[in-house]
mmCIF file of C-alpha atoms in Angstrom:
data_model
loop_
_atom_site.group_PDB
_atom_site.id
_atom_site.type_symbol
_atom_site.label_atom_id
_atom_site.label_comp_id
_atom_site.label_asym_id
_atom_site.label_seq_id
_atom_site.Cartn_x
_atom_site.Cartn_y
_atom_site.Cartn_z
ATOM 1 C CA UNK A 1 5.303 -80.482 6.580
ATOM 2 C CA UNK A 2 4.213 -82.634 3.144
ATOM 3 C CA UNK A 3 6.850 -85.438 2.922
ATOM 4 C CA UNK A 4 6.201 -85.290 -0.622
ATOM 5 C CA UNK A 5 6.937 -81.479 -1.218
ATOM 6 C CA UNK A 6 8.281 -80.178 1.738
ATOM 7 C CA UNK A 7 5.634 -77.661 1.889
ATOM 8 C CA UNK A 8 5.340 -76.274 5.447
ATOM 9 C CA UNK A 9 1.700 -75.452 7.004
ATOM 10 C CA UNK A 10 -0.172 -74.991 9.967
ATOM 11 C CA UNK A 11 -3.715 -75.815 11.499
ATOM 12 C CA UNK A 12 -4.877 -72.027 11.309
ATOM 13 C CA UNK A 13 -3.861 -71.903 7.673
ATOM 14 C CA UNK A 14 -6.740 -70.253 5.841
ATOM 15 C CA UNK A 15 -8.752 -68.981 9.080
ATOM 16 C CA UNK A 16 -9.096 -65.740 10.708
ATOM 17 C CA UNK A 17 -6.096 -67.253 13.009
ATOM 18 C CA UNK A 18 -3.366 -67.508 10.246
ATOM 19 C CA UNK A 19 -0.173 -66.082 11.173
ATOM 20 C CA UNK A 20 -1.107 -64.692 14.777
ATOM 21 C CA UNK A 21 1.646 -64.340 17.374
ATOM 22 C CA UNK A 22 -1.022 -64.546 20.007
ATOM 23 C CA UNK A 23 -1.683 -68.048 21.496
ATOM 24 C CA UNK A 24 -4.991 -69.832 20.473
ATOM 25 C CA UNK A 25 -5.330 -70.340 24.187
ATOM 26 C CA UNK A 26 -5.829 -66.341 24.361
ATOM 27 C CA UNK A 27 -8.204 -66.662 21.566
ATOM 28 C CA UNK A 28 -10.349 -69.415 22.912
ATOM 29 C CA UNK A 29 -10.515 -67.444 26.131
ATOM 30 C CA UNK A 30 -11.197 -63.771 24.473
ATOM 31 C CA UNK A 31 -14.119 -65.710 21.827
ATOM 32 C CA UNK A 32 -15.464 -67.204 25.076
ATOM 33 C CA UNK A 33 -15.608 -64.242 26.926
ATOM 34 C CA UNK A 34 -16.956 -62.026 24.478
ATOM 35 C CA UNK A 35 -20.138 -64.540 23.432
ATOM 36 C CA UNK A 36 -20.970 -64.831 27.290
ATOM 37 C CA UNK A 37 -21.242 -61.122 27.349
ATOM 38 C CA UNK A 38 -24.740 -60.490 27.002
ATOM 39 C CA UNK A 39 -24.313 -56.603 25.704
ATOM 40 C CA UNK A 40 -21.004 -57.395 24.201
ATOM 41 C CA UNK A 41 -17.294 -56.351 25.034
ATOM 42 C CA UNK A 42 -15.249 -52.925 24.328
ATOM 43 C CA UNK A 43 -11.427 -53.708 23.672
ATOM 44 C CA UNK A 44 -10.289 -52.121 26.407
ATOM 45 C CA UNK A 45 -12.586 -54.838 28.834
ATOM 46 C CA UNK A 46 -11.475 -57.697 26.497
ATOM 47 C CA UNK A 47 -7.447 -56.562 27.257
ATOM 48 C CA UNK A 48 -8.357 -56.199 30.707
ATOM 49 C CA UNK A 49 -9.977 -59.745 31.375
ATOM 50 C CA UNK A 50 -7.259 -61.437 29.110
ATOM 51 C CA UNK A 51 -4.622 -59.384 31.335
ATOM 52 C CA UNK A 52 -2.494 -58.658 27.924
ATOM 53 C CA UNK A 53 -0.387 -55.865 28.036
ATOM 54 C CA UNK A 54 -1.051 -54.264 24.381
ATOM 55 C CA UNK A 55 -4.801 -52.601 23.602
ATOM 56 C CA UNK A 56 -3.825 -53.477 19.950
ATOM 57 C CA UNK A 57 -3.975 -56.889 20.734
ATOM 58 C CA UNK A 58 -7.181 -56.938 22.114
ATOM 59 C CA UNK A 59 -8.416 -54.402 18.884
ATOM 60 C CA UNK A 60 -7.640 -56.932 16.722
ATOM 61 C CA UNK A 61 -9.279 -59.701 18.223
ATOM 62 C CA UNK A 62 -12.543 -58.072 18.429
ATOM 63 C CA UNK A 63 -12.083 -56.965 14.649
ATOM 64 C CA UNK A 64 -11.345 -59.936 13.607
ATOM 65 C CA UNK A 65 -14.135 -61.805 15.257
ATOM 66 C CA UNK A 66 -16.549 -59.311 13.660
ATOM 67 C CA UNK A 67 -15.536 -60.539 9.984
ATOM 68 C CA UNK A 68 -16.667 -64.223 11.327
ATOM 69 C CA UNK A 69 -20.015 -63.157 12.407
ATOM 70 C CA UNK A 70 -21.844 -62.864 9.255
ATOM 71 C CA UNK A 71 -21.903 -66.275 7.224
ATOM 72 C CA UNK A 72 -22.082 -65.549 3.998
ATOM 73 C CA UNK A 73 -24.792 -68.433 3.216
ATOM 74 C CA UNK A 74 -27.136 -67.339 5.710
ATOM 75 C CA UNK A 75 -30.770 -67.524 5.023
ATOM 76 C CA UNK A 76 -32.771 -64.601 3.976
ATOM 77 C CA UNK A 77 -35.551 -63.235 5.909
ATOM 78 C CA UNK A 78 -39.098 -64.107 5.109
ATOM 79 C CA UNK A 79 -42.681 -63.759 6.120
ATOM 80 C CA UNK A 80 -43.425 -60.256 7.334
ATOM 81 C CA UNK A 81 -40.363 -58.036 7.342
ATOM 82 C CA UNK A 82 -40.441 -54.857 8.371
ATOM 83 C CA UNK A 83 -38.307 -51.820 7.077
ATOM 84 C CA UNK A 84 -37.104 -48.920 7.683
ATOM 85 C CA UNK A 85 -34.581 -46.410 8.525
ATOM 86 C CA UNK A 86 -32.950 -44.322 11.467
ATOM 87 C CA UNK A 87 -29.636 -41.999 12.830
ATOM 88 C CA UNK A 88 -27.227 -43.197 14.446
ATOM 89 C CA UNK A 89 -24.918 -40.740 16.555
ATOM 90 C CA UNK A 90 -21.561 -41.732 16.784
ATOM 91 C CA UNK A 91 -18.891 -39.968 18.422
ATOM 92 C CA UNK A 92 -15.217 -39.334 16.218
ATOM 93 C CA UNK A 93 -12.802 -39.215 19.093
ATOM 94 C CA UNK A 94 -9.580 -40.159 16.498
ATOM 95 C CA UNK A 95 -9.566 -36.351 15.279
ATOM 96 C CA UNK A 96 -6.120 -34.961 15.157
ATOM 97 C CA UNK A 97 -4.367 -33.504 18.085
ATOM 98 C CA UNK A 98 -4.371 -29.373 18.329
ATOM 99 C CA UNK A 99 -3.089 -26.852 19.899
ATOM 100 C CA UNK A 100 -6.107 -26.816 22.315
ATOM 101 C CA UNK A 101 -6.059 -30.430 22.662
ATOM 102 C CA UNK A 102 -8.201 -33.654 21.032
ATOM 103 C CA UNK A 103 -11.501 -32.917 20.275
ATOM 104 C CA UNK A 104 -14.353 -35.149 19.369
ATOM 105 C CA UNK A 105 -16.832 -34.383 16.593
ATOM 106 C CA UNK A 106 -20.529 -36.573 16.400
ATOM 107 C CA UNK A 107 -21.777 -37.657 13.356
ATOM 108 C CA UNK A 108 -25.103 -38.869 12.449
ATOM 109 C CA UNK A 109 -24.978 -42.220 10.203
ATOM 110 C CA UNK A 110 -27.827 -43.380 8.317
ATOM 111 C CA UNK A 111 -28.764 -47.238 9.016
ATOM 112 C CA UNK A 112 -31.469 -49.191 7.067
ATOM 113 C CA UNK A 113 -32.945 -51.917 9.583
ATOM 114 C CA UNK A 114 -35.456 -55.156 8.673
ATOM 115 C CA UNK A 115 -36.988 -57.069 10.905
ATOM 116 C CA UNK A 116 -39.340 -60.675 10.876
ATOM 117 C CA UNK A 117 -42.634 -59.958 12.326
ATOM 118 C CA UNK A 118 -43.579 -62.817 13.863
ATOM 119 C CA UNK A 119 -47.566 -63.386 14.209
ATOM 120 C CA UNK A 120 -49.553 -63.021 16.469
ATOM 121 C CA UNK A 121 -46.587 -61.289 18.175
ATOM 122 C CA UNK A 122 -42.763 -61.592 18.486
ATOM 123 C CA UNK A 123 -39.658 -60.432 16.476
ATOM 124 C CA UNK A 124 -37.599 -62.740 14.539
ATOM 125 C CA UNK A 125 -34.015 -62.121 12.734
ATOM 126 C CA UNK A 126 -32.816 -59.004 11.828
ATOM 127 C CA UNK A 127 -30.538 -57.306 8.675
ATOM 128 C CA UNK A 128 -28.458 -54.206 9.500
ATOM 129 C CA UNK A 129 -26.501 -51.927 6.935
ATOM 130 C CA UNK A 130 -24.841 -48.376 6.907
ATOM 131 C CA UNK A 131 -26.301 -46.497 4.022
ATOM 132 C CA UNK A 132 -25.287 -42.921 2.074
ATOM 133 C CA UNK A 133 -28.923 -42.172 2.141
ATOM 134 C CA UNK A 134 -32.411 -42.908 2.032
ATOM 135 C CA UNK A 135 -33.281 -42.876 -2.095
ATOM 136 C CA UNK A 136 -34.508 -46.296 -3.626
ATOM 137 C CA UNK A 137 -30.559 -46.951 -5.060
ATOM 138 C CA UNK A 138 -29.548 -47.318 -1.527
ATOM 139 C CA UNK A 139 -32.265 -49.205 -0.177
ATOM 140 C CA UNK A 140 -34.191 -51.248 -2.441
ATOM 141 C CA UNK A 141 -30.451 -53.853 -3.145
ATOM 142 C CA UNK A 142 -30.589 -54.269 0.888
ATOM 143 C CA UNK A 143 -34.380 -54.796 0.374
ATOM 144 C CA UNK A 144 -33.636 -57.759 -2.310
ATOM 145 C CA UNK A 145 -30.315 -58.995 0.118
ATOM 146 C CA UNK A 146 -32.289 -59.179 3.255
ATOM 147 C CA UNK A 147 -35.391 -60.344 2.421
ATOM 148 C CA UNK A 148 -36.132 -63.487 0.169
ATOM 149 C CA UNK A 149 -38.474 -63.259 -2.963
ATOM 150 C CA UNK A 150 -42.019 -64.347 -1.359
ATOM 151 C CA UNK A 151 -41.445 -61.876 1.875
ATOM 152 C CA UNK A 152 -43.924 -59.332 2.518
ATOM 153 C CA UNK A 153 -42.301 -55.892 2.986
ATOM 154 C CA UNK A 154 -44.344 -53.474 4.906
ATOM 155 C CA UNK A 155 -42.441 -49.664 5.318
ATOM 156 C CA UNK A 156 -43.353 -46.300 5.672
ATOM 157 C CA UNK A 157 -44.803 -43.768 3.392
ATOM 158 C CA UNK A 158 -41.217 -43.350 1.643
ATOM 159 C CA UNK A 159 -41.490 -43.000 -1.877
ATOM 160 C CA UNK A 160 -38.149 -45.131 -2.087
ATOM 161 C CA UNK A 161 -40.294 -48.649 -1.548
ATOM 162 C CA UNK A 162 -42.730 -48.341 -4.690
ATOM 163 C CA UNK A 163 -40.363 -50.328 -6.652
ATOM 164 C CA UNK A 164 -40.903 -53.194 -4.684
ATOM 165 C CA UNK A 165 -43.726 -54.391 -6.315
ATOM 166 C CA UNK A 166 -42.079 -54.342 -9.365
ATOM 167 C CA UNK A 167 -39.439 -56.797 -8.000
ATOM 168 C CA UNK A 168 -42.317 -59.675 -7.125
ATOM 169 C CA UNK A 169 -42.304 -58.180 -3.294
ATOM 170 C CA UNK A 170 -45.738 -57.898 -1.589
ATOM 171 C CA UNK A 171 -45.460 -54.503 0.312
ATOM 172 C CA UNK A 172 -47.089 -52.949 2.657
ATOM 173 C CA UNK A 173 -47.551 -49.332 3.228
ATOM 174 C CA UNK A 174 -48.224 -47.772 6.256
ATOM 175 C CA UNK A 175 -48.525 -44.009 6.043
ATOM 176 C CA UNK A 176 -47.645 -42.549 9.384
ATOM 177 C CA UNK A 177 -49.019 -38.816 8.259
ATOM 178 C CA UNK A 178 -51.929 -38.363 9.600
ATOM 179 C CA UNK A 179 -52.253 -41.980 10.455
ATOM 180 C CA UNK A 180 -54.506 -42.527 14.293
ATOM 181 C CA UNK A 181 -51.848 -45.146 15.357
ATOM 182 C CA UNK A 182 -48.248 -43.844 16.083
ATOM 183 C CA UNK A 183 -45.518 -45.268 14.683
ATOM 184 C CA UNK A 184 -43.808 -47.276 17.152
ATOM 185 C CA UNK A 185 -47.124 -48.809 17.226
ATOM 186 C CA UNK A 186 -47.425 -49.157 13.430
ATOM 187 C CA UNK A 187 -44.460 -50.387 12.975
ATOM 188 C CA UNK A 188 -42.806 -51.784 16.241
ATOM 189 C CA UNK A 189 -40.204 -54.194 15.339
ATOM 190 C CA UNK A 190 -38.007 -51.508 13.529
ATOM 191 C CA UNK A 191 -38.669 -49.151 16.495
ATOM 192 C CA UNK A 192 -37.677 -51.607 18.613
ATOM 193 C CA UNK A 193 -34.261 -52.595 17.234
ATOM 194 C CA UNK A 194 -33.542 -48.944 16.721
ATOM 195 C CA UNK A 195 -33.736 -48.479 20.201
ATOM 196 C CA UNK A 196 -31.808 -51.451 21.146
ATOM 197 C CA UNK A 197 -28.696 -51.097 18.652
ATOM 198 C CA UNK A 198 -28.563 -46.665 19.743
ATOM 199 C CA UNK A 199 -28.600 -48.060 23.592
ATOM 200 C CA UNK A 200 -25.908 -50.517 22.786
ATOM 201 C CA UNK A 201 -23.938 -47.990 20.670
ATOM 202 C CA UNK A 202 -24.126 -45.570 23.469
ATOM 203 C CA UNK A 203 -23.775 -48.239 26.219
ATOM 204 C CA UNK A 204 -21.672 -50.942 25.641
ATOM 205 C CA UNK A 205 -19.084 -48.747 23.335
ATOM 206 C CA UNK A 206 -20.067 -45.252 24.974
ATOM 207 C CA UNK A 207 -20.862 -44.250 21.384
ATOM 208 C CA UNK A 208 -17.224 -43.550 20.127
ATOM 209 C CA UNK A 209 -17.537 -46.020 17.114
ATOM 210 C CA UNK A 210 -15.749 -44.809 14.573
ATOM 211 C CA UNK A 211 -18.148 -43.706 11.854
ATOM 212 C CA UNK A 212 -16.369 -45.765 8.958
ATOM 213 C CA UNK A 213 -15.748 -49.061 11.048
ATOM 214 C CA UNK A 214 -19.966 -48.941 11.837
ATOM 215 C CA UNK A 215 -20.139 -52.161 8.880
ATOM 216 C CA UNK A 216 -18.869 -54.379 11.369
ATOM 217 C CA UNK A 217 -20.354 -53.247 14.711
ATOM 218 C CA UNK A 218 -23.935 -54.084 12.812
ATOM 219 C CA UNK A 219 -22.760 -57.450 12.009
ATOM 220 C CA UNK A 220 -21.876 -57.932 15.690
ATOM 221 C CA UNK A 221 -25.214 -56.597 17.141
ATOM 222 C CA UNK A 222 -27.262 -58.679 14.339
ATOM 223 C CA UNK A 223 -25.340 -62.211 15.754
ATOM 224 C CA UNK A 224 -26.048 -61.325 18.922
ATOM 225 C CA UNK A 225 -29.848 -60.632 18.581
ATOM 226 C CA UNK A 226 -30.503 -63.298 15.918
ATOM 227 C CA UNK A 227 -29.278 -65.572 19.135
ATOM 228 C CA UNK A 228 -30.826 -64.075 21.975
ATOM 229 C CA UNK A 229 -33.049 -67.128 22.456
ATOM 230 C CA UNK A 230 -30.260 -68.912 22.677
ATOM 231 C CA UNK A 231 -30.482 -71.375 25.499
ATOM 232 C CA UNK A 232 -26.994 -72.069 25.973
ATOM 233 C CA UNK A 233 -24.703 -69.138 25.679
ATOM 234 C CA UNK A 234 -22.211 -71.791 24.646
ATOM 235 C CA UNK A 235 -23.617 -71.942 21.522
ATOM 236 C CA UNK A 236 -22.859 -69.162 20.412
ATOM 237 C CA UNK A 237 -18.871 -69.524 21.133
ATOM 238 C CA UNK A 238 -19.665 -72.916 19.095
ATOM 239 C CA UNK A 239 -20.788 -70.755 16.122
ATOM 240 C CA UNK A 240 -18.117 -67.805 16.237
ATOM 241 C CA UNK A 241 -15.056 -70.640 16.282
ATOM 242 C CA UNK A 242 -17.376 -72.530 13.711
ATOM 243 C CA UNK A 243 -17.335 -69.397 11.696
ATOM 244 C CA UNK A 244 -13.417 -68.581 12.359
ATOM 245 C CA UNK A 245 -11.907 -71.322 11.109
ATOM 246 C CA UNK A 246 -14.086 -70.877 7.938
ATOM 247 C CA UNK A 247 -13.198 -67.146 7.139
ATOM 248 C CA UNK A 248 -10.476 -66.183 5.524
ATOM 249 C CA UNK A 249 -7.004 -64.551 7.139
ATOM 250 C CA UNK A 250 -7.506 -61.380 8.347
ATOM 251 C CA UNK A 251 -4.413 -59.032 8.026
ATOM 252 C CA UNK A 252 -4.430 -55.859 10.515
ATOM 253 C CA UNK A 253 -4.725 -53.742 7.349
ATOM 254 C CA UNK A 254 -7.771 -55.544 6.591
ATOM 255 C CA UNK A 255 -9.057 -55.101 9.941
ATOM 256 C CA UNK A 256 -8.267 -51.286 9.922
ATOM 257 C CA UNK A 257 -10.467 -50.547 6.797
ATOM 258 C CA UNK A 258 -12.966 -48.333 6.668
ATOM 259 C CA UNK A 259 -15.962 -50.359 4.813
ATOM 260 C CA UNK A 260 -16.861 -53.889 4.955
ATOM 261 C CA UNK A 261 -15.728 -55.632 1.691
ATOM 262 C CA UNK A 262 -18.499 -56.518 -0.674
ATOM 263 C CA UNK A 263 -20.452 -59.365 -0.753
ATOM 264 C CA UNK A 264 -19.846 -61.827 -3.529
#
Protein backbone atom coordinates (compact mmCIF):
# COMPACT_ATOMS: atom_id res chain seq x y z
CA UNK A 1 0.00 0.00 0.00
CA UNK A 2 1.50 3.79 -1.00
CA UNK A 3 1.63 5.67 2.36
CA UNK A 4 1.19 8.62 0.33
CA UNK A 5 -2.11 7.59 -1.54
CA UNK A 6 -3.29 4.64 -0.07
CA UNK A 7 -3.22 2.95 -3.31
CA UNK A 8 -3.22 -0.84 -2.81
CA UNK A 9 -0.98 -3.20 -5.22
CA UNK A 10 0.61 -6.34 -5.58
CA UNK A 11 3.93 -7.93 -7.00
CA UNK A 12 2.02 -9.63 -10.04
CA UNK A 13 0.46 -6.30 -10.90
CA UNK A 14 0.86 -5.90 -14.65
CA UNK A 15 2.04 -9.66 -15.45
CA UNK A 16 0.36 -12.58 -16.83
CA UNK A 17 -0.12 -13.43 -12.88
CA UNK A 18 -2.40 -10.41 -11.94
CA UNK A 19 -5.37 -11.31 -10.08
CA UNK A 20 -4.92 -15.26 -10.02
CA UNK A 21 -6.48 -17.24 -7.17
CA UNK A 22 -3.95 -19.92 -7.86
CA UNK A 23 -0.72 -19.81 -5.73
CA UNK A 24 2.56 -18.69 -7.52
CA UNK A 25 3.95 -21.80 -5.92
CA UNK A 26 1.52 -23.80 -8.45
CA UNK A 27 2.76 -21.60 -11.14
CA UNK A 28 6.44 -21.94 -10.56
CA UNK A 29 5.87 -25.67 -10.43
CA UNK A 30 3.40 -25.94 -13.68
CA UNK A 31 6.17 -23.26 -15.78
CA UNK A 32 8.83 -25.69 -14.54
CA UNK A 33 7.26 -28.65 -15.54
CA UNK A 34 6.09 -27.70 -18.77
CA UNK A 35 9.79 -26.21 -20.06
CA UNK A 36 11.39 -29.63 -18.88
CA UNK A 37 8.99 -31.36 -21.13
CA UNK A 38 10.85 -31.93 -24.13
CA UNK A 39 7.56 -32.42 -26.55
CA UNK A 40 5.54 -30.18 -24.37
CA UNK A 41 2.47 -30.74 -21.97
CA UNK A 42 -1.48 -31.27 -22.73
CA UNK A 43 -3.67 -29.70 -19.84
CA UNK A 44 -4.96 -32.61 -18.77
CA UNK A 45 -0.97 -33.95 -17.87
CA UNK A 46 -0.23 -30.44 -16.45
CA UNK A 47 -3.60 -30.92 -13.89
CA UNK A 48 -2.48 -34.28 -13.30
CA UNK A 49 1.25 -33.59 -12.19
CA UNK A 50 0.09 -30.38 -10.24
CA UNK A 51 -2.65 -32.80 -8.59
CA UNK A 52 -5.35 -29.75 -8.90
CA UNK A 53 -8.71 -30.71 -8.92
CA UNK A 54 -10.18 -28.30 -11.83
CA UNK A 55 -8.96 -28.99 -15.76
CA UNK A 56 -9.81 -25.22 -16.10
CA UNK A 57 -7.15 -24.43 -13.96
CA UNK A 58 -4.63 -26.18 -15.64
CA UNK A 59 -6.27 -24.65 -19.30
CA UNK A 60 -5.50 -21.50 -18.23
CA UNK A 61 -2.12 -21.89 -17.22
CA UNK A 62 -0.99 -23.35 -20.37
CA UNK A 63 -2.90 -20.42 -22.25
CA UNK A 64 -1.55 -18.07 -20.49
CA UNK A 65 2.01 -19.18 -20.74
CA UNK A 66 1.56 -19.28 -24.53
CA UNK A 67 0.93 -15.33 -24.65
CA UNK A 68 4.57 -15.08 -22.83
CA UNK A 69 6.34 -17.08 -25.36
CA UNK A 70 6.69 -14.74 -28.15
CA UNK A 71 8.68 -11.46 -27.12
CA UNK A 72 7.59 -8.96 -29.01
CA UNK A 73 11.28 -7.47 -29.65
CA UNK A 74 12.65 -10.55 -30.89
CA UNK A 75 15.10 -10.48 -33.67
CA UNK A 76 14.19 -11.19 -37.18
CA UNK A 77 15.54 -13.97 -39.12
CA UNK A 78 18.39 -13.48 -41.49
CA UNK A 79 20.80 -15.14 -43.82
CA UNK A 80 19.11 -17.88 -45.82
CA UNK A 81 15.48 -18.34 -44.88
CA UNK A 82 13.53 -20.65 -46.29
CA UNK A 83 9.67 -20.48 -47.02
CA UNK A 84 6.95 -22.09 -47.53
CA UNK A 85 3.66 -23.50 -46.79
CA UNK A 86 1.73 -26.73 -45.57
CA UNK A 87 -1.85 -28.39 -43.95
CA UNK A 88 -2.30 -28.88 -40.88
CA UNK A 89 -5.13 -31.42 -39.73
CA UNK A 90 -6.67 -30.62 -36.68
CA UNK A 91 -9.36 -32.38 -35.08
CA UNK A 92 -12.78 -30.09 -33.74
CA UNK A 93 -13.88 -32.26 -30.88
CA UNK A 94 -15.98 -29.01 -29.14
CA UNK A 95 -18.92 -29.60 -31.78
CA UNK A 96 -22.26 -29.52 -30.15
CA UNK A 97 -23.84 -32.44 -28.50
CA UNK A 98 -26.68 -34.47 -30.72
CA UNK A 99 -28.97 -36.75 -30.57
CA UNK A 100 -26.42 -39.41 -31.73
CA UNK A 101 -23.85 -38.12 -29.52
CA UNK A 102 -20.49 -35.63 -29.92
CA UNK A 103 -18.92 -35.85 -33.00
CA UNK A 104 -15.62 -34.56 -34.16
CA UNK A 105 -15.07 -32.87 -37.52
CA UNK A 106 -11.07 -32.37 -39.01
CA UNK A 107 -10.12 -29.42 -40.56
CA UNK A 108 -7.21 -28.66 -42.63
CA UNK A 109 -5.44 -25.18 -41.60
CA UNK A 110 -3.10 -23.49 -43.77
CA UNK A 111 0.39 -22.58 -41.97
CA UNK A 112 3.18 -20.46 -43.62
CA UNK A 113 6.64 -21.73 -42.09
CA UNK A 114 10.42 -19.94 -42.44
CA UNK A 115 13.28 -21.33 -41.52
CA UNK A 116 17.40 -20.12 -41.18
CA UNK A 117 19.45 -22.28 -43.33
CA UNK A 118 22.43 -22.54 -41.75
CA UNK A 119 25.62 -23.27 -44.13
CA UNK A 120 27.20 -25.77 -44.81
CA UNK A 121 24.34 -27.52 -42.95
CA UNK A 122 22.02 -27.01 -39.93
CA UNK A 123 18.66 -25.22 -39.21
CA UNK A 124 18.46 -22.14 -37.25
CA UNK A 125 15.20 -20.21 -35.80
CA UNK A 126 12.00 -20.58 -37.07
CA UNK A 127 8.58 -18.15 -37.72
CA UNK A 128 5.17 -19.89 -37.64
CA UNK A 129 1.69 -18.29 -38.59
CA UNK A 130 -1.93 -19.55 -39.42
CA UNK A 131 -2.88 -18.08 -42.72
CA UNK A 132 -6.50 -17.76 -44.82
CA UNK A 133 -4.54 -18.77 -47.81
CA UNK A 134 -1.68 -18.94 -49.93
CA UNK A 135 -2.01 -15.47 -52.30
CA UNK A 136 0.89 -12.82 -51.89
CA UNK A 137 -1.65 -10.60 -49.30
CA UNK A 138 -1.31 -13.38 -46.90
CA UNK A 139 2.15 -14.20 -47.21
CA UNK A 140 4.40 -11.64 -48.38
CA UNK A 141 3.53 -9.23 -44.55
CA UNK A 142 4.79 -12.63 -42.72
CA UNK A 143 7.63 -12.59 -45.35
CA UNK A 144 8.61 -8.80 -44.27
CA UNK A 145 7.75 -9.83 -40.19
CA UNK A 146 9.90 -12.85 -40.18
CA UNK A 147 12.65 -12.13 -42.09
CA UNK A 148 14.86 -8.89 -41.79
CA UNK A 149 15.61 -6.63 -44.90
CA UNK A 150 19.13 -8.17 -46.15
CA UNK A 151 17.72 -12.01 -45.78
CA UNK A 152 17.76 -14.12 -48.71
CA UNK A 153 14.35 -15.77 -49.29
CA UNK A 154 14.46 -18.87 -51.30
CA UNK A 155 10.59 -20.59 -51.91
CA UNK A 156 8.93 -22.53 -54.31
CA UNK A 157 7.64 -21.88 -57.72
CA UNK A 158 4.53 -19.91 -56.13
CA UNK A 159 3.71 -17.01 -57.99
CA UNK A 160 2.88 -15.31 -54.50
CA UNK A 161 6.92 -14.61 -53.82
CA UNK A 162 7.68 -12.39 -57.05
CA UNK A 163 7.04 -9.38 -55.06
CA UNK A 164 9.84 -9.95 -53.02
CA UNK A 165 12.24 -8.47 -55.04
CA UNK A 166 10.42 -5.52 -55.17
CA UNK A 167 10.65 -5.19 -51.33
CA UNK A 168 14.81 -5.19 -51.40
CA UNK A 169 14.59 -9.22 -50.63
CA UNK A 170 17.09 -11.44 -52.52
CA UNK A 171 14.94 -14.56 -53.44
CA UNK A 172 15.47 -17.59 -54.49
CA UNK A 173 13.37 -19.76 -56.62
CA UNK A 174 13.40 -23.23 -56.71
CA UNK A 175 10.92 -24.75 -59.13
CA UNK A 176 10.02 -28.19 -57.92
CA UNK A 177 8.10 -29.07 -61.47
CA UNK A 178 10.05 -30.95 -63.24
CA UNK A 179 12.99 -30.17 -61.08
CA UNK A 180 15.74 -33.70 -60.78
CA UNK A 181 16.00 -33.03 -56.96
CA UNK A 182 12.80 -33.63 -54.82
CA UNK A 183 11.63 -31.30 -52.66
CA UNK A 184 12.42 -32.31 -49.28
CA UNK A 185 15.76 -32.26 -50.75
CA UNK A 186 15.38 -28.81 -52.36
CA UNK A 187 14.13 -27.37 -49.74
CA UNK A 188 14.69 -29.35 -46.41
CA UNK A 189 14.42 -27.05 -43.58
CA UNK A 190 10.65 -26.26 -44.28
CA UNK A 191 10.09 -30.02 -44.84
CA UNK A 192 11.60 -30.64 -41.86
CA UNK A 193 9.67 -28.41 -39.45
CA UNK A 194 6.51 -29.44 -41.20
CA UNK A 195 7.07 -32.74 -40.14
CA UNK A 196 8.05 -31.94 -36.70
CA UNK A 197 5.15 -29.37 -35.72
CA UNK A 198 2.19 -32.25 -37.67
CA UNK A 199 4.03 -35.04 -35.30
CA UNK A 200 3.74 -32.79 -32.33
CA UNK A 201 0.18 -31.70 -33.23
CA UNK A 202 -0.78 -35.26 -33.56
CA UNK A 203 1.45 -36.46 -30.66
CA UNK A 204 1.78 -34.40 -27.88
CA UNK A 205 -2.01 -32.89 -28.23
CA UNK A 206 -3.44 -36.04 -30.21
CA UNK A 207 -4.38 -33.45 -32.84
CA UNK A 208 -7.62 -32.02 -31.17
CA UNK A 209 -6.33 -28.33 -31.26
CA UNK A 210 -8.95 -26.32 -31.73
CA UNK A 211 -8.68 -24.82 -35.20
CA UNK A 212 -9.07 -21.05 -33.98
CA UNK A 213 -6.73 -21.34 -30.81
CA UNK A 214 -3.78 -22.81 -33.56
CA UNK A 215 -2.05 -18.82 -33.11
CA UNK A 216 -0.82 -19.82 -29.92
CA UNK A 217 0.13 -23.52 -30.21
CA UNK A 218 2.73 -22.09 -33.09
CA UNK A 219 4.12 -19.70 -30.70
CA UNK A 220 4.66 -22.59 -28.25
CA UNK A 221 6.30 -25.02 -30.78
CA UNK A 222 8.55 -21.99 -32.24
CA UNK A 223 10.02 -21.35 -28.29
CA UNK A 224 10.57 -24.66 -27.97
CA UNK A 225 12.59 -25.31 -31.21
CA UNK A 226 14.33 -21.90 -31.30
CA UNK A 227 15.79 -23.53 -27.80
CA UNK A 228 16.41 -26.96 -28.56
CA UNK A 229 20.16 -26.42 -28.22
CA UNK A 230 19.56 -25.36 -25.14
CA UNK A 231 22.05 -26.80 -22.73
CA UNK A 232 20.27 -26.32 -19.66
CA UNK A 233 16.60 -26.95 -19.79
CA UNK A 234 16.54 -24.45 -16.96
CA UNK A 235 16.92 -21.87 -19.18
CA UNK A 236 14.22 -21.98 -20.67
CA UNK A 237 11.92 -21.78 -17.32
CA UNK A 238 14.39 -18.63 -16.83
CA UNK A 239 12.99 -17.15 -20.09
CA UNK A 240 9.14 -18.09 -19.79
CA UNK A 241 9.05 -16.36 -16.00
CA UNK A 242 11.39 -13.66 -17.67
CA UNK A 243 8.73 -13.25 -20.24
CA UNK A 244 5.64 -13.52 -17.63
CA UNK A 245 6.26 -10.96 -15.53
CA UNK A 246 6.74 -8.73 -18.66
CA UNK A 247 3.35 -9.51 -20.46
CA UNK A 248 0.48 -8.05 -19.74
CA UNK A 249 -2.67 -9.60 -17.50
CA UNK A 250 -4.29 -12.14 -19.14
CA UNK A 251 -8.11 -12.36 -18.39
CA UNK A 252 -9.78 -15.95 -19.14
CA UNK A 253 -11.75 -14.14 -21.87
CA UNK A 254 -8.58 -13.20 -23.34
CA UNK A 255 -7.29 -16.57 -23.11
CA UNK A 256 -10.50 -18.09 -24.70
CA UNK A 257 -10.21 -16.04 -27.99
CA UNK A 258 -10.09 -17.33 -31.07
CA UNK A 259 -7.03 -15.31 -32.85
CA UNK A 260 -3.92 -14.04 -31.44
CA UNK A 261 -4.18 -10.20 -31.02
CA UNK A 262 -2.19 -8.20 -33.49
CA UNK A 263 1.12 -7.21 -33.31
CA UNK A 264 1.83 -3.58 -32.66
Amino acid sequence: MCRSCRHQTSVTTGTIFEKTRTPLRVWLAGAWYATNQKLGVSALGLQRVLGRGSYQTAWTMLRRFRRAMVRPEREKLHGLVEVDETYLALTDRQLPLTAAGRKSKTTKVLVVMAVEIHQPKGFGRIRLRRVSDDSAASVIPFVQEAGDAAAVVRTDGSAAYLGLKSLGYGHERKVMLGAEDAAHVAMPGVHRVASLVKRWILGTHQGSVQPDQLDFYLDEFVFRFNRRASRSRGMLFYRLMEQAVRTPPVTYADVARKRRPPQA
